[in-house]
Amino acid sequence: MAEDRKDEISPEEQALADEWAAALNEAGNASQDDIDALLGDNVSRPPMEEFGAPRREASDNPFGSADGPNLDVILDIPVTISMEVGNTDITIRNLLQLNQGSVVELDRLAGEPLDVKVNGTLIAHGEVVVVNEKFGIRLTDVISQAERIKKLS
């Protein structure tokens, strides 16, 4: 019975196939150069790397050299930035006893800089400020890219 179904095509599938066939027929035998000419001079493609090509030398810049890959494709990816005041370890017994007004002692001294993390990775230290009646953070020390890359490995 499954074999019989394989040969049948629904009307929706046939209509979609017809649309594709018409579009391909209309395009004719256009080459990539013809398509680029239709799109105009706004087309710029980075050179493709071959699979067997030797890898580039590592440098201090984690994103490659000036002629390396274009990073514009990742610049709009959202990331989570968080500020960590401090942390502590407590037992479940003490956790269950917490209520309104409880004070939890952290591992940081008062006035010590906060950690600024992006997706859980430390990128800077800073201090709390108030901007337009909202909390903000002023960065006091930014971790270098080379140090951040070292921490990832």
PDB file of C-alpha atoms in Angstrom:
ATOM      1  CA  MET A   1       0.000   0.000   0.000  1.00  0.00           C
ATOM      2  CA  ALA A   2       2.901   2.345   0.722  1.00  0.00           C
ATOM      3  CA  GLU A   3       4.224   1.530  -2.756  1.00  0.00           C
ATOM      4  CA  ASP A   4       0.953   2.711  -4.352  1.00  0.00           C
ATOM      5  CA  ARG A   5       1.097   6.055  -2.453  1.00  0.00           C
ATOM      6  CA  LYS A   6       4.630   6.716  -3.713  1.00  0.00           C
ATOM      7  CA  ASP A   7       3.393   7.035  -7.318  1.00  0.00           C
ATOM      8  CA  GLU A   8       0.450   9.336  -6.501  1.00  0.00           C
ATOM      9  CA  ILE A   9       0.910  13.124  -6.484  1.00  0.00           C
ATOM     10  CA  SER A  10      -1.529  15.401  -4.673  1.00  0.00           C
ATOM     11  CA  PRO A  11      -2.989  18.384  -6.542  1.00  0.00           C
ATOM     12  CA  GLU A  12      -1.033  20.763  -4.258  1.00  0.00           C
ATOM     13  CA  GLU A  13       2.236  18.978  -5.007  1.00  0.00           C
ATOM     14  CA  GLN A  14       1.459  19.017  -8.747  1.00  0.00           C
ATOM     15  CA  ALA A  15       0.664  22.764  -8.660  1.00  0.00           C
ATOM     16  CA  LEU A  16       3.950  23.451  -6.842  1.00  0.00           C
ATOM     17  CA  ALA A  17       5.856  21.313  -9.337  1.00  0.00           C
ATOM     18  CA  ASP A  18       4.216  23.200 -12.206  1.00  0.00           C
ATOM     19  CA  GLU A  19       5.202  26.560 -10.667  1.00  0.00           C
ATOM     20  CA  TRP A  20       8.813  25.429 -10.323  1.00  0.00           C
ATOM     21  CA  ALA A  21       8.860  24.114 -13.870  1.00  0.00           C
ATOM     22  CA  ALA A  22       7.502  27.424 -15.195  1.00  0.00           C
ATOM     23  CA  ALA A  23      10.055  29.416 -13.197  1.00  0.00           C
ATOM     24  CA  LEU A  24      12.943  27.244 -14.389  1.00  0.00           C
ATOM     25  CA  ASN A  25      11.675  27.421 -17.965  1.00  0.00           C
ATOM     26  CA  GLU A  26      11.457  31.216 -17.735  1.00  0.00           C
ATOM     27  CA  ALA A  27      15.011  31.428 -16.384  1.00  0.00           C
ATOM     28  CA  GLY A  28      16.265  29.438 -19.355  1.00  0.00           C
ATOM     29  CA  ASN A  29      19.967  28.603 -19.389  1.00  0.00           C
ATOM     30  CA  ALA A  30      21.120  31.640 -17.418  1.00  0.00           C
ATOM     31  CA  SER A  31      24.643  31.377 -16.096  1.00  0.00           C
ATOM     32  CA  GLN A  32      25.892  32.934 -12.849  1.00  0.00           C
ATOM     33  CA  ASP A  33      27.419  35.783 -14.886  1.00  0.00           C
ATOM     34  CA  ASP A  34      23.994  36.511 -16.439  1.00  0.00           C
ATOM     35  CA  ILE A  35      22.384  36.569 -12.998  1.00  0.00           C
ATOM     36  CA  ASP A  36      25.110  38.900 -11.681  1.00  0.00           C
ATOM     37  CA  ALA A  37      24.575  41.213 -14.661  1.00  0.00           C
ATOM     38  CA  LEU A  38      20.840  41.352 -13.929  1.00  0.00           C
ATOM     39  CA  LEU A  39      21.503  42.168 -10.270  1.00  0.00           C
ATOM     40  CA  GLY A  40      23.940  44.935 -11.168  1.00  0.00           C
ATOM     41  CA  ASP A  41      27.246  45.861  -9.602  1.00  0.00           C
ATOM     42  CA  ASN A  42      25.846  45.545  -6.071  1.00  0.00           C
ATOM     43  CA  VAL A  43      26.906  41.906  -5.945  1.00  0.00           C
ATOM     44  CA  SER A  44      30.120  41.225  -4.067  1.00  0.00           C
ATOM     45  CA  ARG A  45      31.121  37.737  -3.062  1.00  0.00           C
ATOM     46  CA  PRO A  46      34.063  36.904  -0.861  1.00  0.00           C
ATOM     47  CA  PRO A  47      36.422  34.402  -2.447  1.00  0.00           C
ATOM     48  CA  MET A  48      35.515  30.814  -1.636  1.00  0.00           C
ATOM     49  CA  GLU A  49      38.069  28.744   0.231  1.00  0.00           C
ATOM     50  CA  GLU A  50      38.855  25.302  -1.075  1.00  0.00           C
ATOM     51  CA  PHE A  51      38.484  22.361   1.320  1.00  0.00           C
ATOM     52  CA  GLY A  52      42.057  21.225   0.774  1.00  0.00           C
ATOM     53  CA  ALA A  53      43.525  24.732   1.186  1.00  0.00           C
ATOM     54  CA  PRO A  54      46.059  25.160   3.991  1.00  0.00           C
ATOM     55  CA  ARG A  55      44.802  26.955   7.072  1.00  0.00           C
ATOM     56  CA  ARG A  56      45.905  30.502   7.790  1.00  0.00           C
ATOM     57  CA  GLU A  57      48.428  31.226  10.483  1.00  0.00           C
ATOM     58  CA  ALA A  58      46.913  32.106  13.861  1.00  0.00           C
ATOM     59  CA  SER A  59      47.479  35.678  14.946  1.00  0.00           C
ATOM     60  CA  ASP A  60      46.476  37.919  17.835  1.00  0.00           C
ATOM     61  CA  ASN A  61      43.322  38.804  15.903  1.00  0.00           C
ATOM     62  CA  PRO A  62      40.893  35.886  16.461  1.00  0.00           C
ATOM     63  CA  PHE A  63      38.902  36.814  13.358  1.00  0.00           C
ATOM     64  CA  GLY A  64      41.739  36.421  10.861  1.00  0.00           C
ATOM     65  CA  SER A  65      43.705  38.963   8.904  1.00  0.00           C
ATOM     66  CA  ALA A  66      42.441  42.049   7.073  1.00  0.00           C
ATOM     67  CA  ASP A  67      41.712  39.905   4.019  1.00  0.00           C
ATOM     68  CA  GLY A  68      39.950  37.276   6.165  1.00  0.00           C
ATOM     69  CA  PRO A  69      36.257  36.463   6.403  1.00  0.00           C
ATOM     70  CA  ASN A  70      33.619  39.189   6.452  1.00  0.00           C
ATOM     71  CA  LEU A  71      32.107  39.419   9.955  1.00  0.00           C
ATOM     72  CA  ASP A  72      29.077  41.467   8.897  1.00  0.00           C
ATOM     73  CA  VAL A  73      27.027  38.264   8.808  1.00  0.00           C
ATOM     74  CA  ILE A  74      27.280  37.781  12.600  1.00  0.00           C
ATOM     75  CA  LEU A  75      27.036  41.385  13.818  1.00  0.00           C
ATOM     76  CA  ASP A  76      23.236  41.269  14.268  1.00  0.00           C
ATOM     77  CA  ILE A  77      23.130  38.014  16.264  1.00  0.00           C
ATOM     78  CA  PRO A  78      21.642  38.725  19.714  1.00  0.00           C
ATOM     79  CA  VAL A  79      23.634  37.773  22.808  1.00  0.00           C
ATOM     80  CA  THR A  80      22.787  37.913  26.508  1.00  0.00           C
ATOM     81  CA  ILE A  81      24.820  40.324  28.609  1.00  0.00           C
ATOM     82  CA  SER A  82      24.650  40.038  32.392  1.00  0.00           C
ATOM     83  CA  MET A  83      26.283  41.723  35.363  1.00  0.00           C
ATOM     84  CA  GLU A  84      27.284  39.546  38.292  1.00  0.00           C
ATOM     85  CA  VAL A  85      27.415  41.203  41.704  1.00  0.00           C
ATOM     86  CA  GLY A  86      28.821  38.089  43.330  1.00  0.00           C
ATOM     87  CA  ASN A  87      27.913  34.551  44.290  1.00  0.00           C
ATOM     88  CA  THR A  88      27.957  32.163  47.198  1.00  0.00           C
ATOM     89  CA  ASP A  89      27.318  28.517  48.003  1.00  0.00           C
ATOM     90  CA  ILE A  90      24.567  27.619  50.477  1.00  0.00           C
ATOM     91  CA  THR A  91      22.928  24.387  51.522  1.00  0.00           C
ATOM     92  CA  ILE A  92      19.453  23.460  50.351  1.00  0.00           C
ATOM     93  CA  ARG A  93      18.339  23.691  54.001  1.00  0.00           C
ATOM     94  CA  ASN A  94      19.410  27.353  54.129  1.00  0.00           C
ATOM     95  CA  LEU A  95      17.946  28.022  50.664  1.00  0.00           C
ATOM     96  CA  LEU A  96      14.540  26.762  51.807  1.00  0.00           C
ATOM     97  CA  GLN A  97      14.697  29.021  54.888  1.00  0.00           C
ATOM     98  CA  LEU A  98      15.112  32.204  52.804  1.00  0.00           C
ATOM     99  CA  ASN A  99      12.212  34.642  52.956  1.00  0.00           C
ATOM    100  CA  GLN A 100      11.535  38.332  52.462  1.00  0.00           C
ATOM    101  CA  GLY A 101      14.155  40.351  54.308  1.00  0.00           C
ATOM    102  CA  SER A 102      16.768  37.571  54.375  1.00  0.00           C
ATOM    103  CA  VAL A 103      20.340  38.634  53.664  1.00  0.00           C
ATOM    104  CA  VAL A 104      22.659  36.435  51.620  1.00  0.00           C
ATOM    105  CA  GLU A 105      26.372  37.134  52.029  1.00  0.00           C
ATOM    106  CA  LEU A 106      28.269  37.181  48.716  1.00  0.00           C
ATOM    107  CA  ASP A 107      31.922  36.500  47.959  1.00  0.00           C
ATOM    108  CA  ARG A 108      32.636  40.133  46.962  1.00  0.00           C
ATOM    109  CA  LEU A 109      33.623  43.123  49.031  1.00  0.00           C
ATOM    110  CA  ALA A 110      31.520  46.294  48.938  1.00  0.00           C
ATOM    111  CA  GLY A 111      32.785  48.585  46.171  1.00  0.00           C
ATOM    112  CA  GLU A 112      34.510  45.750  44.304  1.00  0.00           C
ATOM    113  CA  PRO A 113      33.851  45.795  40.518  1.00  0.00           C
ATOM    114  CA  LEU A 114      31.070  43.667  39.028  1.00  0.00           C
ATOM    115  CA  ASP A 115      31.709  41.014  36.392  1.00  0.00           C
ATOM    116  CA  VAL A 116      30.233  41.709  32.955  1.00  0.00           C
ATOM    117  CA  LYS A 117      29.496  38.486  31.096  1.00  0.00           C
ATOM    118  CA  VAL A 118      28.261  37.783  27.578  1.00  0.00           C
ATOM    119  CA  ASN A 119      26.580  34.395  27.239  1.00  0.00           C
ATOM    120  CA  GLY A 120      28.307  33.404  30.493  1.00  0.00           C
ATOM    121  CA  THR A 121      31.835  34.434  29.392  1.00  0.00           C
ATOM    122  CA  LEU A 122      33.612  37.167  31.352  1.00  0.00           C
ATOM    123  CA  ILE A 123      34.396  40.112  29.056  1.00  0.00           C
ATOM    124  CA  ALA A 124      34.821  43.069  31.451  1.00  0.00           C
ATOM    125  CA  HIS A 125      34.572  44.517  34.947  1.00  0.00           C
ATOM    126  CA  GLY A 126      32.529  47.569  35.829  1.00  0.00           C
ATOM    127  CA  GLU A 127      30.768  49.687  38.406  1.00  0.00           C
ATOM    128  CA  VAL A 128      27.075  50.429  38.880  1.00  0.00           C
ATOM    129  CA  VAL A 129      25.784  53.828  37.731  1.00  0.00           C
ATOM    130  CA  VAL A 130      22.311  55.361  37.468  1.00  0.00           C
ATOM    131  CA  VAL A 131      21.239  56.636  34.045  1.00  0.00           C
ATOM    132  CA  ASN A 132      17.787  58.237  33.611  1.00  0.00           C
ATOM    133  CA  GLU A 133      16.556  56.545  36.798  1.00  0.00           C
ATOM    134  CA  LYS A 134      17.710  53.131  35.551  1.00  0.00           C
ATOM    135  CA  PHE A 135      20.718  51.079  36.597  1.00  0.00           C
ATOM    136  CA  GLY A 136      23.625  50.863  34.206  1.00  0.00           C
ATOM    137  CA  ILE A 137      27.242  49.827  34.343  1.00  0.00           C
ATOM    138  CA  ARG A 138      30.389  51.759  33.538  1.00  0.00           C
ATOM    139  CA  LEU A 139      33.100  49.465  32.219  1.00  0.00           C
ATOM    140  CA  THR A 140      36.333  49.907  34.125  1.00  0.00           C
ATOM    141  CA  ASP A 141      38.387  47.046  32.681  1.00  0.00           C
ATOM    142  CA  VAL A 142      37.763  45.127  29.443  1.00  0.00           C
ATOM    143  CA  ILE A 143      39.288  41.669  28.978  1.00  0.00           C
ATOM    144  CA  SER A 144      41.404  41.534  25.796  1.00  0.00           C
ATOM    145  CA  GLN A 145      40.230  39.409  22.871  1.00  0.00           C
ATOM    146  CA  ALA A 146      43.298  37.192  23.165  1.00  0.00           C
ATOM    147  CA  GLU A 147      42.557  36.469  26.859  1.00  0.00           C
ATOM    148  CA  ARG A 148      38.887  35.710  26.081  1.00  0.00           C
ATOM    149  CA  ILE A 149      39.905  33.254  23.352  1.00  0.00           C
ATOM    150  CA  LYS A 150      42.362  31.549  25.741  1.00  0.00           C
ATOM    151  CA  LYS A 151      39.599  31.071  28.323  1.00  0.00           C
ATOM    152  CA  LEU A 152      37.390  29.349  25.743  1.00  0.00           C
ATOM    153  CA  SER A 153      39.894  26.561  25.145  1.00  0.00           C
TER     154      SER A 153
END
